[in-house]
Amino acid sequence: MPKIKTNRVKYPEGWELIEPTLRELEQKMREAESDTHEGKRKCEALWPIFKISHQKSRYIYDLYYRRKAISKELYDFCIEQKHADASLIAKWKKPGFERLCCVRCMQPKDHNFGTTCVCRVPKHLREEKVIECIHCGCRGCASGDS
């Protein structure tokens, strides 16, 4: 969760360009957190939260690394203020993890048999064609998938 906006924080140049999008995503996050969990499995209740968190991190990553639309100062500020997941962005920079949905899907300790999540298996190698990750609801984040 991002830190609360106060007057003591000096916002870097360019903040006003990305602030509306981040505010909109924060509002969606609040709605997802307050949604009812009735009729859902325990793990399914968290899927919208993971999705919005991924969306915020991807937005900042794309602005800095792909489009080069924000400065290093603003990027560091967003990471410092927890508007984006620094460990997830660090993985996106490595080959083979460009489409990673969440850090938990690649940790062997969280899965049976000490492997990675089923969503990390390329689609052409899967036995079942339609699957969902139990951690975040991802349907496939392997780099070879299009």
mmCIF file of N, CA and C in Angstrom:
data_model
loop_
_atom_site.group_PDB
_atom_site.id
_atom_site.type_symbol
_atom_site.label_atom_id
_atom_site.label_comp_id
_atom_site.label_asym_id
_atom_site.label_seq_id
_atom_site.Cartn_x
_atom_site.Cartn_y
_atom_site.Cartn_z
ATOM 1 N N MET A 1 0.847 -1.172 0.000
ATOM 2 C CA MET A 1 0.000 0.000 0.000
ATOM 3 C C MET A 1 0.889 1.231 0.000
ATOM 4 N N PRO A 2 0.623 2.196 -0.867
ATOM 5 C CA PRO A 2 1.431 3.406 -0.921
ATOM 6 C C PRO A 2 1.310 4.229 0.354
ATOM 7 N N LYS A 3 2.356 4.969 0.641
ATOM 8 C CA LYS A 3 2.341 5.839 1.808
ATOM 9 C C LYS A 3 1.329 6.957 1.596
ATOM 10 N N ILE A 4 0.853 7.511 2.690
ATOM 11 C CA ILE A 4 -0.156 8.566 2.630
ATOM 12 C C ILE A 4 0.479 9.863 2.147
ATOM 13 N N LYS A 5 -0.247 10.568 1.305
ATOM 14 C CA LYS A 5 0.236 11.829 0.741
ATOM 15 C C LYS A 5 0.218 12.914 1.820
ATOM 16 N N THR A 6 1.353 13.518 2.059
ATOM 17 C CA THR A 6 1.449 14.626 3.009
ATOM 18 C C THR A 6 2.151 15.793 2.341
ATOM 19 N N ASN A 7 2.114 16.927 2.983
ATOM 20 C CA ASN A 7 2.760 18.117 2.423
ATOM 21 C C ASN A 7 4.275 18.075 2.570
ATOM 22 N N ARG A 8 4.780 17.208 3.432
ATOM 23 C CA ARG A 8 6.225 17.138 3.667
ATOM 24 C C ARG A 8 6.976 16.452 2.523
ATOM 25 N N VAL A 9 6.301 15.647 1.757
ATOM 26 C CA VAL A 9 6.947 14.915 0.671
ATOM 27 C C VAL A 9 7.087 15.836 -0.537
ATOM 28 N N LYS A 10 8.308 15.890 -1.066
ATOM 29 C CA LYS A 10 8.546 16.688 -2.267
ATOM 30 C C LYS A 10 8.409 15.754 -3.461
ATOM 31 N N TYR A 11 7.429 16.047 -4.307
ATOM 32 C CA TYR A 11 7.168 15.205 -5.461
ATOM 33 C C TYR A 11 8.101 15.592 -6.607
ATOM 34 N N PRO A 12 8.704 14.601 -7.264
ATOM 35 C CA PRO A 12 9.613 14.891 -8.374
ATOM 36 C C PRO A 12 8.859 15.439 -9.589
ATOM 37 N N GLU A 13 9.628 16.024 -10.468
ATOM 38 C CA GLU A 13 9.059 16.570 -11.695
ATOM 39 C C GLU A 13 8.456 15.440 -12.524
ATOM 40 N N GLY A 14 7.260 15.665 -13.027
ATOM 41 C CA GLY A 14 6.569 14.661 -13.823
ATOM 42 C C GLY A 14 5.527 13.882 -13.034
ATOM 43 N N TRP A 15 5.476 14.079 -11.726
ATOM 44 C CA TRP A 15 4.522 13.361 -10.884
ATOM 45 C C TRP A 15 3.079 13.645 -11.308
ATOM 46 N N GLU A 16 2.824 14.892 -11.684
ATOM 47 C CA GLU A 16 1.457 15.279 -12.057
ATOM 48 C C GLU A 16 0.974 14.541 -13.307
ATOM 49 N N LEU A 17 1.891 14.007 -14.105
ATOM 50 C CA LEU A 17 1.509 13.259 -15.302
ATOM 51 C C LEU A 17 1.024 11.844 -14.980
ATOM 52 N N ILE A 18 1.627 11.214 -13.975
ATOM 53 C CA ILE A 18 1.256 9.831 -13.659
ATOM 54 C C ILE A 18 0.310 9.734 -12.467
ATOM 55 N N GLU A 19 0.153 10.808 -11.725
ATOM 56 C CA GLU A 19 -0.691 10.775 -10.519
ATOM 57 C C GLU A 19 -2.137 10.365 -10.796
ATOM 58 N N PRO A 20 -2.818 10.902 -11.836
ATOM 59 C CA PRO A 20 -4.218 10.493 -12.058
ATOM 60 C C PRO A 20 -4.384 8.987 -12.289
ATOM 61 N N THR A 21 -3.471 8.394 -13.042
ATOM 62 C CA THR A 21 -3.554 6.952 -13.309
ATOM 63 C C THR A 21 -3.317 6.154 -12.029
ATOM 64 N N LEU A 22 -2.340 6.575 -11.233
ATOM 65 C CA LEU A 22 -2.065 5.874 -9.983
ATOM 66 C C LEU A 22 -3.226 6.025 -9.005
ATOM 67 N N ARG A 23 -3.832 7.193 -8.963
ATOM 68 C CA ARG A 23 -5.002 7.414 -8.089
ATOM 69 C C ARG A 23 -6.170 6.518 -8.520
ATOM 70 N N GLU A 24 -6.371 6.409 -9.817
ATOM 71 C CA GLU A 24 -7.439 5.558 -10.339
ATOM 72 C C GLU A 24 -7.204 4.101 -9.959
ATOM 73 N N LEU A 25 -5.964 3.635 -10.084
ATOM 74 C CA LEU A 25 -5.632 2.262 -9.719
ATOM 75 C C LEU A 25 -5.755 2.044 -8.207
ATOM 76 N N GLU A 26 -5.411 3.061 -7.403
ATOM 77 C CA GLU A 26 -5.576 2.956 -5.949
ATOM 78 C C GLU A 26 -7.053 2.843 -5.592
ATOM 79 N N GLN A 27 -7.903 3.580 -6.304
ATOM 80 C CA GLN A 27 -9.341 3.497 -6.064
ATOM 81 C C GLN A 27 -9.866 2.107 -6.409
ATOM 82 N N LYS A 28 -9.394 1.547 -7.524
ATOM 83 C CA LYS A 28 -9.787 0.180 -7.894
ATOM 84 C C LYS A 28 -9.322 -0.812 -6.827
ATOM 85 N N MET A 29 -8.123 -0.565 -6.270
ATOM 86 C CA MET A 29 -7.582 -1.439 -5.226
ATOM 87 C C MET A 29 -8.488 -1.393 -3.989
ATOM 88 N N ARG A 30 -8.914 -0.219 -3.596
ATOM 89 C CA ARG A 30 -9.809 -0.098 -2.437
ATOM 90 C C ARG A 30 -11.128 -0.843 -2.675
ATOM 91 N N GLU A 31 -11.658 -0.715 -3.885
ATOM 92 C CA GLU A 31 -12.895 -1.418 -4.222
ATOM 93 C C GLU A 31 -12.698 -2.932 -4.177
ATOM 94 N N ALA A 32 -11.561 -3.399 -4.679
ATOM 95 C CA ALA A 32 -11.268 -4.838 -4.673
ATOM 96 C C ALA A 32 -11.097 -5.350 -3.242
ATOM 97 N N GLU A 33 -10.503 -4.541 -2.381
ATOM 98 C CA GLU A 33 -10.310 -4.948 -0.987
ATOM 99 C C GLU A 33 -11.634 -5.010 -0.234
ATOM 100 N N SER A 34 -12.567 -4.135 -0.591
ATOM 101 C CA SER A 34 -13.840 -4.096 0.129
ATOM 102 C C SER A 34 -14.914 -4.982 -0.505
ATOM 103 N N ASP A 35 -14.624 -5.620 -1.619
ATOM 104 C CA ASP A 35 -15.576 -6.529 -2.263
ATOM 105 C C ASP A 35 -15.937 -7.683 -1.330
ATOM 106 N N THR A 36 -17.135 -8.214 -1.506
ATOM 107 C CA THR A 36 -17.534 -9.363 -0.698
ATOM 108 C C THR A 36 -16.814 -10.616 -1.209
ATOM 109 N N HIS A 37 -16.564 -11.526 -0.302
ATOM 110 C CA HIS A 37 -15.850 -12.758 -0.641
ATOM 111 C C HIS A 37 -16.795 -13.958 -0.669
ATOM 112 N N GLU A 38 -18.088 -13.688 -0.598
ATOM 113 C CA GLU A 38 -19.055 -14.776 -0.564
ATOM 114 C C GLU A 38 -19.099 -15.491 -1.912
ATOM 115 N N GLY A 39 -19.140 -16.808 -1.852
ATOM 116 C CA GLY A 39 -19.224 -17.607 -3.065
ATOM 117 C C GLY A 39 -17.891 -17.819 -3.758
ATOM 118 N N LYS A 40 -16.823 -17.310 -3.191
ATOM 119 C CA LYS A 40 -15.490 -17.483 -3.788
ATOM 120 C C LYS A 40 -14.654 -18.380 -2.895
ATOM 121 N N ARG A 41 -13.713 -19.066 -3.531
ATOM 122 C CA ARG A 41 -12.752 -19.824 -2.740
ATOM 123 C C ARG A 41 -11.849 -18.841 -2.015
ATOM 124 N N LYS A 42 -11.171 -19.311 -0.993
ATOM 125 C CA LYS A 42 -10.315 -18.447 -0.187
ATOM 126 C C LYS A 42 -9.241 -17.762 -1.045
ATOM 127 N N CYS A 43 -8.646 -18.512 -1.958
ATOM 128 C CA CYS A 43 -7.581 -17.954 -2.800
ATOM 129 C C CYS A 43 -8.134 -16.992 -3.851
ATOM 130 N N GLU A 44 -9.351 -17.222 -4.322
ATOM 131 C CA GLU A 44 -9.936 -16.375 -5.365
ATOM 132 C C GLU A 44 -10.231 -14.962 -4.876
ATOM 133 N N ALA A 45 -10.401 -14.782 -3.588
ATOM 134 C CA ALA A 45 -10.709 -13.464 -3.042
ATOM 135 C C ALA A 45 -9.556 -12.486 -3.241
ATOM 136 N N LEU A 46 -8.338 -12.989 -3.324
ATOM 137 C CA LEU A 46 -7.161 -12.122 -3.456
ATOM 138 C C LEU A 46 -6.764 -11.851 -4.904
ATOM 139 N N TRP A 47 -7.310 -12.569 -5.845
ATOM 140 C CA TRP A 47 -6.917 -12.429 -7.247
ATOM 141 C C TRP A 47 -7.068 -11.016 -7.788
ATOM 142 N N PRO A 48 -8.178 -10.305 -7.537
ATOM 143 C CA PRO A 48 -8.284 -8.934 -8.062
ATOM 144 C C PRO A 48 -7.219 -7.996 -7.483
ATOM 145 N N ILE A 49 -6.837 -8.228 -6.239
ATOM 146 C CA ILE A 49 -5.812 -7.395 -5.601
ATOM 147 C C ILE A 49 -4.467 -7.627 -6.274
ATOM 148 N N PHE A 50 -4.126 -8.895 -6.537
ATOM 149 C CA PHE A 50 -2.878 -9.209 -7.243
ATOM 150 C C PHE A 50 -2.876 -8.585 -8.644
ATOM 151 N N LYS A 51 -4.011 -8.655 -9.314
ATOM 152 C CA LYS A 51 -4.117 -8.131 -10.678
ATOM 153 C C LYS A 51 -3.874 -6.619 -10.715
ATOM 154 N N ILE A 52 -4.463 -5.891 -9.782
ATOM 155 C CA ILE A 52 -4.301 -4.435 -9.750
ATOM 156 C C ILE A 52 -2.885 -4.060 -9.347
ATOM 157 N N SER A 53 -2.316 -4.784 -8.411
ATOM 158 C CA SER A 53 -0.931 -4.538 -8.000
ATOM 159 C C SER A 53 0.023 -4.750 -9.182
ATOM 160 N N HIS A 54 -0.203 -5.831 -9.943
ATOM 161 C CA HIS A 54 0.590 -6.109 -11.141
ATOM 162 C C HIS A 54 0.423 -4.993 -12.163
ATOM 163 N N GLN A 55 -0.801 -4.507 -12.318
ATOM 164 C CA GLN A 55 -1.096 -3.457 -13.293
ATOM 165 C C GLN A 55 -0.357 -2.161 -12.940
ATOM 166 N N LYS A 56 -0.324 -1.806 -11.661
ATOM 167 C CA LYS A 56 0.390 -0.597 -11.230
ATOM 168 C C LYS A 56 1.892 -0.725 -11.481
ATOM 169 N N SER A 57 2.439 -1.872 -11.124
ATOM 170 C CA SER A 57 3.873 -2.091 -11.320
ATOM 171 C C SER A 57 4.230 -2.081 -12.800
ATOM 172 N N ARG A 58 3.397 -2.710 -13.633
ATOM 173 C CA ARG A 58 3.650 -2.759 -15.072
ATOM 174 C C ARG A 58 3.559 -1.367 -15.688
ATOM 175 N N TYR A 59 2.625 -0.551 -15.207
ATOM 176 C CA TYR A 59 2.472 0.818 -15.700
ATOM 177 C C TYR A 59 3.762 1.618 -15.467
ATOM 178 N N ILE A 60 4.291 1.558 -14.261
ATOM 179 C CA ILE A 60 5.512 2.295 -13.929
ATOM 180 C C ILE A 60 6.711 1.715 -14.676
ATOM 181 N N TYR A 61 6.782 0.395 -14.768
ATOM 182 C CA TYR A 61 7.870 -0.263 -15.504
ATOM 183 C C TYR A 61 7.874 0.173 -16.966
ATOM 184 N N ASP A 62 6.702 0.132 -17.600
ATOM 185 C CA ASP A 62 6.609 0.517 -19.011
ATOM 186 C C ASP A 62 6.974 1.981 -19.226
ATOM 187 N N LEU A 63 6.542 2.849 -18.328
ATOM 188 C CA LEU A 63 6.866 4.270 -18.467
ATOM 189 C C LEU A 63 8.369 4.513 -18.393
ATOM 190 N N TYR A 64 9.048 3.795 -17.510
ATOM 191 C CA TYR A 64 10.474 4.040 -17.327
ATOM 192 C C TYR A 64 11.349 3.254 -18.307
ATOM 193 N N TYR A 65 11.123 1.974 -18.437
ATOM 194 C CA TYR A 65 12.024 1.138 -19.235
ATOM 195 C C TYR A 65 11.655 1.044 -20.715
ATOM 196 N N ARG A 66 10.384 1.052 -21.040
ATOM 197 C CA ARG A 66 9.992 0.897 -22.440
ATOM 198 C C ARG A 66 9.821 2.236 -23.143
ATOM 199 N N ARG A 67 8.967 3.093 -22.583
ATOM 200 C CA ARG A 67 8.681 4.368 -23.246
ATOM 201 C C ARG A 67 9.653 5.480 -22.874
ATOM 202 N N LYS A 68 10.379 5.291 -21.766
ATOM 203 C CA LYS A 68 11.321 6.294 -21.261
ATOM 204 C C LYS A 68 10.633 7.652 -21.096
ATOM 205 N N ALA A 69 9.425 7.621 -20.532
ATOM 206 C CA ALA A 69 8.606 8.821 -20.377
ATOM 207 C C ALA A 69 8.769 9.480 -19.008
ATOM 208 N N ILE A 70 9.356 8.767 -18.032
ATOM 209 C CA ILE A 70 9.568 9.364 -16.715
ATOM 210 C C ILE A 70 11.050 9.331 -16.366
ATOM 211 N N SER A 71 11.437 10.198 -15.449
ATOM 212 C CA SER A 71 12.841 10.311 -15.061
ATOM 213 C C SER A 71 13.205 9.232 -14.037
ATOM 214 N N LYS A 72 14.503 9.059 -13.836
ATOM 215 C CA LYS A 72 15.006 8.114 -12.833
ATOM 216 C C LYS A 72 14.536 8.540 -11.449
ATOM 217 N N GLU A 73 14.526 9.854 -11.202
ATOM 218 C CA GLU A 73 14.058 10.379 -9.916
ATOM 219 C C GLU A 73 12.622 9.945 -9.635
ATOM 220 N N LEU A 74 11.759 10.126 -10.618
ATOM 221 C CA LEU A 74 10.347 9.787 -10.459
ATOM 222 C C LEU A 74 10.166 8.282 -10.310
ATOM 223 N N TYR A 75 10.913 7.507 -11.065
ATOM 224 C CA TYR A 75 10.853 6.047 -10.960
ATOM 225 C C TYR A 75 11.264 5.608 -9.549
ATOM 226 N N ASP A 76 12.389 6.126 -9.059
ATOM 227 C CA ASP A 76 12.858 5.787 -7.709
ATOM 228 C C ASP A 76 11.859 6.226 -6.646
ATOM 229 N N PHE A 77 11.242 7.386 -6.858
ATOM 230 C CA PHE A 77 10.232 7.888 -5.930
ATOM 231 C C PHE A 77 9.046 6.924 -5.862
ATOM 232 N N CYS A 78 8.590 6.440 -7.009
ATOM 233 C CA CYS A 78 7.458 5.506 -7.052
ATOM 234 C C CYS A 78 7.791 4.193 -6.349
ATOM 235 N N ILE A 79 9.009 3.711 -6.525
ATOM 236 C CA ILE A 79 9.443 2.482 -5.858
ATOM 237 C C ILE A 79 9.526 2.713 -4.353
ATOM 238 N N GLU A 80 10.116 3.841 -3.962
ATOM 239 C CA GLU A 80 10.287 4.181 -2.548
ATOM 240 C C GLU A 80 8.939 4.346 -1.839
ATOM 241 N N GLN A 81 7.970 4.937 -2.523
ATOM 242 C CA GLN A 81 6.642 5.173 -1.959
ATOM 243 C C GLN A 81 5.728 3.956 -2.095
ATOM 244 N N LYS A 82 6.265 2.856 -2.608
ATOM 245 C CA LYS A 82 5.552 1.587 -2.755
ATOM 246 C C LYS A 82 4.364 1.664 -3.724
ATOM 247 N N HIS A 83 4.491 2.468 -4.754
ATOM 248 C CA HIS A 83 3.480 2.479 -5.804
ATOM 249 C C HIS A 83 3.694 1.313 -6.757
ATOM 250 N N ALA A 84 4.886 0.719 -6.729
ATOM 251 C CA ALA A 84 5.207 -0.421 -7.588
ATOM 252 C C ALA A 84 6.006 -1.445 -6.777
ATOM 253 N N ASP A 85 5.947 -2.698 -7.189
ATOM 254 C CA ASP A 85 6.649 -3.790 -6.528
ATOM 255 C C ASP A 85 8.070 -3.890 -7.102
ATOM 256 N N ALA A 86 9.049 -3.504 -6.308
ATOM 257 C CA ALA A 86 10.442 -3.458 -6.771
ATOM 258 C C ALA A 86 10.969 -4.847 -7.132
ATOM 259 N N SER A 87 10.627 -5.872 -6.361
ATOM 260 C CA SER A 87 11.148 -7.214 -6.648
ATOM 261 C C SER A 87 10.545 -7.781 -7.937
ATOM 262 N N LEU A 88 9.294 -7.474 -8.208
ATOM 263 C CA LEU A 88 8.660 -7.929 -9.448
ATOM 264 C C LEU A 88 9.288 -7.230 -10.656
ATOM 265 N N ILE A 89 9.525 -5.946 -10.557
ATOM 266 C CA ILE A 89 10.163 -5.195 -11.642
ATOM 267 C C ILE A 89 11.583 -5.704 -11.885
ATOM 268 N N ALA A 90 12.293 -6.049 -10.810
ATOM 269 C CA ALA A 90 13.646 -6.593 -10.956
ATOM 270 C C ALA A 90 13.622 -7.906 -11.739
ATOM 271 N N LYS A 91 12.602 -8.729 -11.513
ATOM 272 C CA LYS A 91 12.475 -9.983 -12.259
ATOM 273 C C LYS A 91 12.125 -9.730 -13.719
ATOM 274 N N TRP A 92 11.269 -8.728 -13.993
ATOM 275 C CA TRP A 92 10.890 -8.421 -15.372
ATOM 276 C C TRP A 92 12.089 -8.039 -16.226
ATOM 277 N N LYS A 93 13.129 -7.500 -15.613
ATOM 278 C CA LYS A 93 14.319 -7.082 -16.360
ATOM 279 C C LYS A 93 15.182 -8.269 -16.779
ATOM 280 N N LYS A 94 14.971 -9.431 -16.174
ATOM 281 C CA LYS A 94 15.775 -10.615 -16.491
ATOM 282 C C LYS A 94 15.134 -11.406 -17.627
ATOM 283 N N PRO A 95 15.958 -12.012 -18.489
ATOM 284 C CA PRO A 95 15.403 -12.810 -19.594
ATOM 285 C C PRO A 95 14.643 -14.028 -19.062
ATOM 286 N N GLY A 96 13.498 -14.294 -19.662
ATOM 287 C CA GLY A 96 12.671 -15.421 -19.248
ATOM 288 C C GLY A 96 11.594 -15.049 -18.244
ATOM 289 N N PHE A 97 11.658 -13.844 -17.706
ATOM 290 C CA PHE A 97 10.677 -13.419 -16.714
ATOM 291 C C PHE A 97 9.941 -12.153 -17.147
ATOM 292 N N GLU A 98 9.937 -11.850 -18.425
ATOM 293 C CA GLU A 98 9.361 -10.608 -18.930
ATOM 294 C C GLU A 98 7.868 -10.498 -18.652
ATOM 295 N N ARG A 99 7.175 -11.617 -18.554
ATOM 296 C CA ARG A 99 5.717 -11.600 -18.369
ATOM 297 C C ARG A 99 5.298 -12.164 -17.015
ATOM 298 N N LEU A 100 6.200 -12.259 -16.074
ATOM 299 C CA LEU A 100 5.911 -12.842 -14.762
ATOM 300 C C LEU A 100 4.743 -12.125 -14.097
ATOM 301 N N CYS A 101 3.790 -12.906 -13.576
ATOM 302 C CA CYS A 101 2.571 -12.320 -12.988
ATOM 303 C C CYS A 101 2.796 -11.894 -11.538
ATOM 304 N N CYS A 102 3.478 -12.702 -10.756
ATOM 305 C CA CYS A 102 3.791 -12.349 -9.372
ATOM 306 C C CYS A 102 5.036 -13.125 -8.945
ATOM 307 N N VAL A 103 5.715 -12.618 -7.960
ATOM 308 C CA VAL A 103 6.966 -13.241 -7.506
ATOM 309 C C VAL A 103 6.697 -14.607 -6.881
ATOM 310 N N ARG A 104 5.543 -14.760 -6.303
ATOM 311 C CA ARG A 104 5.206 -16.013 -5.630
ATOM 312 C C ARG A 104 5.137 -17.195 -6.595
ATOM 313 N N CYS A 105 4.802 -16.947 -7.854
ATOM 314 C CA CYS A 105 4.666 -18.027 -8.844
ATOM 315 C C CYS A 105 5.994 -18.653 -9.241
ATOM 316 N N MET A 106 7.089 -18.014 -8.945
ATOM 317 C CA MET A 106 8.374 -18.591 -9.326
ATOM 318 C C MET A 106 9.155 -19.145 -8.141
ATOM 319 N N GLN A 107 8.597 -19.065 -6.938
ATOM 320 C CA GLN A 107 9.283 -19.572 -5.758
ATOM 321 C C GLN A 107 8.953 -21.043 -5.536
ATOM 322 N N PRO A 108 9.945 -21.922 -5.597
ATOM 323 C CA PRO A 108 9.685 -23.357 -5.470
ATOM 324 C C PRO A 108 9.132 -23.767 -4.102
ATOM 325 N N LYS A 109 9.411 -23.008 -3.057
ATOM 326 C CA LYS A 109 8.957 -23.401 -1.722
ATOM 327 C C LYS A 109 7.435 -23.299 -1.565
ATOM 328 N N ASP A 110 6.771 -22.542 -2.441
ATOM 329 C CA ASP A 110 5.326 -22.372 -2.355
ATOM 330 C C ASP A 110 4.545 -23.388 -3.172
ATOM 331 N N HIS A 111 5.227 -24.348 -3.794
ATOM 332 C CA HIS A 111 4.558 -25.280 -4.699
ATOM 333 C C HIS A 111 4.928 -26.727 -4.384
ATOM 334 N N ASN A 112 4.075 -27.630 -4.833
ATOM 335 C CA ASN A 112 4.322 -29.057 -4.648
ATOM 336 C C ASN A 112 5.551 -29.481 -5.447
ATOM 337 N N PHE A 113 6.261 -30.415 -4.936
ATOM 338 C CA PHE A 113 7.416 -31.030 -5.593
ATOM 339 C C PHE A 113 8.577 -30.069 -5.840
ATOM 340 N N GLY A 114 8.591 -28.905 -5.200
ATOM 341 C CA GLY A 114 9.707 -27.972 -5.341
ATOM 342 C C GLY A 114 9.883 -27.415 -6.734
ATOM 343 N N THR A 115 8.786 -27.182 -7.445
ATOM 344 C CA THR A 115 8.854 -26.621 -8.794
ATOM 345 C C THR A 115 8.219 -25.230 -8.799
ATOM 346 N N THR A 116 8.062 -24.661 -9.980
ATOM 347 C CA THR A 116 7.389 -23.368 -10.085
ATOM 348 C C THR A 116 5.901 -23.586 -10.367
ATOM 349 N N CYS A 117 5.180 -22.499 -10.464
ATOM 350 C CA CYS A 117 3.730 -22.552 -10.664
ATOM 351 C C CYS A 117 3.378 -23.061 -12.063
ATOM 352 N N VAL A 118 2.181 -23.602 -12.202
ATOM 353 C CA VAL A 118 1.720 -24.147 -13.481
ATOM 354 C C VAL A 118 1.563 -23.039 -14.524
ATOM 355 N N CYS A 119 1.350 -21.807 -14.108
ATOM 356 C CA CYS A 119 1.201 -20.713 -15.075
ATOM 357 C C CYS A 119 2.533 -20.365 -15.751
ATOM 358 N N ARG A 120 3.645 -20.844 -15.224
ATOM 359 C CA ARG A 120 4.959 -20.593 -15.813
ATOM 360 C C ARG A 120 5.300 -21.591 -16.915
ATOM 361 N N VAL A 121 4.478 -22.616 -17.099
ATOM 362 C CA VAL A 121 4.697 -23.623 -18.149
ATOM 363 C C VAL A 121 4.165 -23.072 -19.465
ATOM 364 N N PRO A 122 4.965 -23.093 -20.546
ATOM 365 C CA PRO A 122 4.476 -22.610 -21.839
ATOM 366 C C PRO A 122 3.227 -23.370 -22.286
ATOM 367 N N LYS A 123 2.343 -22.680 -22.982
ATOM 368 C CA LYS A 123 1.048 -23.255 -23.376
ATOM 369 C C LYS A 123 1.181 -24.510 -24.228
ATOM 370 N N HIS A 124 2.181 -24.559 -25.097
ATOM 371 C CA HIS A 124 2.311 -25.728 -25.967
ATOM 372 C C HIS A 124 2.817 -26.965 -25.216
ATOM 373 N N LEU A 125 3.310 -26.814 -23.993
ATOM 374 C CA LEU A 125 3.787 -27.953 -23.211
ATOM 375 C C LEU A 125 2.783 -28.418 -22.155
ATOM 376 N N ARG A 126 1.678 -27.729 -22.017
ATOM 377 C CA ARG A 126 0.676 -28.073 -20.999
ATOM 378 C C ARG A 126 -0.198 -29.228 -21.455
ATOM 379 N N GLU A 127 -0.575 -30.051 -20.482
ATOM 380 C CA GLU A 127 -1.525 -31.121 -20.765
ATOM 381 C C GLU A 127 -2.934 -30.556 -20.815
ATOM 382 N N GLU A 128 -3.256 -29.690 -19.855
ATOM 383 C CA GLU A 128 -4.548 -29.013 -19.842
ATOM 384 C C GLU A 128 -4.373 -27.672 -20.538
ATOM 385 N N LYS A 129 -5.300 -27.308 -21.384
ATOM 386 C CA LYS A 129 -5.150 -26.058 -22.135
ATOM 387 C C LYS A 129 -5.587 -24.832 -21.344
ATOM 388 N N VAL A 130 -6.578 -24.972 -20.462
ATOM 389 C CA VAL A 130 -7.054 -23.838 -19.672
ATOM 390 C C VAL A 130 -6.761 -24.109 -18.201
ATOM 391 N N ILE A 131 -5.889 -23.310 -17.630
ATOM 392 C CA ILE A 131 -5.524 -23.451 -16.228
ATOM 393 C C ILE A 131 -5.527 -22.082 -15.573
ATOM 394 N N GLU A 132 -5.576 -22.074 -14.243
ATOM 395 C CA GLU A 132 -5.454 -20.840 -13.477
ATOM 396 C C GLU A 132 -4.527 -21.111 -12.310
ATOM 397 N N CYS A 133 -3.661 -20.168 -12.055
ATOM 398 C CA CYS A 133 -2.761 -20.232 -10.908
ATOM 399 C C CYS A 133 -3.596 -20.098 -9.635
ATOM 400 N N ILE A 134 -3.314 -20.887 -8.624
ATOM 401 C CA ILE A 134 -4.094 -20.782 -7.395
ATOM 402 C C ILE A 134 -3.679 -19.576 -6.560
ATOM 403 N N HIS A 135 -2.496 -19.033 -6.795
ATOM 404 C CA HIS A 135 -2.024 -17.897 -6.006
ATOM 405 C C HIS A 135 -2.592 -16.568 -6.482
ATOM 406 N N CYS A 136 -2.571 -16.344 -7.797
ATOM 407 C CA CYS A 136 -2.948 -15.023 -8.303
ATOM 408 C C CYS A 136 -3.990 -15.047 -9.422
ATOM 409 N N GLY A 137 -4.386 -16.230 -9.887
ATOM 410 C CA GLY A 137 -5.392 -16.323 -10.937
ATOM 411 C C GLY A 137 -4.844 -16.180 -12.341
ATOM 412 N N CYS A 138 -3.536 -16.157 -12.493
ATOM 413 C CA CYS A 138 -2.893 -16.006 -13.805
ATOM 414 C C CYS A 138 -3.203 -17.235 -14.667
ATOM 415 N N ARG A 139 -3.373 -17.004 -15.948
ATOM 416 C CA ARG A 139 -3.670 -18.104 -16.878
ATOM 417 C C ARG A 139 -2.486 -18.459 -17.762
ATOM 418 N N GLY A 140 -1.345 -17.842 -17.484
ATOM 419 C CA GLY A 140 -0.147 -18.151 -18.246
ATOM 420 C C GLY A 140 0.768 -16.953 -18.368
ATOM 421 N N CYS A 141 1.941 -17.045 -17.758
ATOM 422 C CA CYS A 141 2.884 -15.926 -17.845
ATOM 423 C C CYS A 141 4.261 -16.392 -18.294
ATOM 424 N N ALA A 142 4.325 -17.493 -18.993
ATOM 425 C CA ALA A 142 5.601 -17.979 -19.515
ATOM 426 C C ALA A 142 6.049 -17.064 -20.658
ATOM 427 N N SER A 143 7.336 -16.824 -20.775
ATOM 428 C CA SER A 143 7.868 -15.910 -21.779
ATOM 429 C C SER A 143 7.628 -16.365 -23.198
ATOM 430 N N GLY A 144 7.514 -17.670 -23.432
ATOM 431 C CA GLY A 144 7.304 -18.184 -24.773
ATOM 432 C C GLY A 144 5.883 -18.025 -25.272
ATOM 433 N N ASP A 145 4.940 -17.729 -24.368
ATOM 434 C CA ASP A 145 3.544 -17.560 -24.766
ATOM 435 C C ASP A 145 3.346 -16.191 -25.393
ATOM 436 N N SER A 146 2.417 -16.110 -26.320
ATOM 437 C CA SER A 146 2.142 -14.804 -26.928
ATOM 438 C C SER A 146 0.852 -14.225 -26.414
#
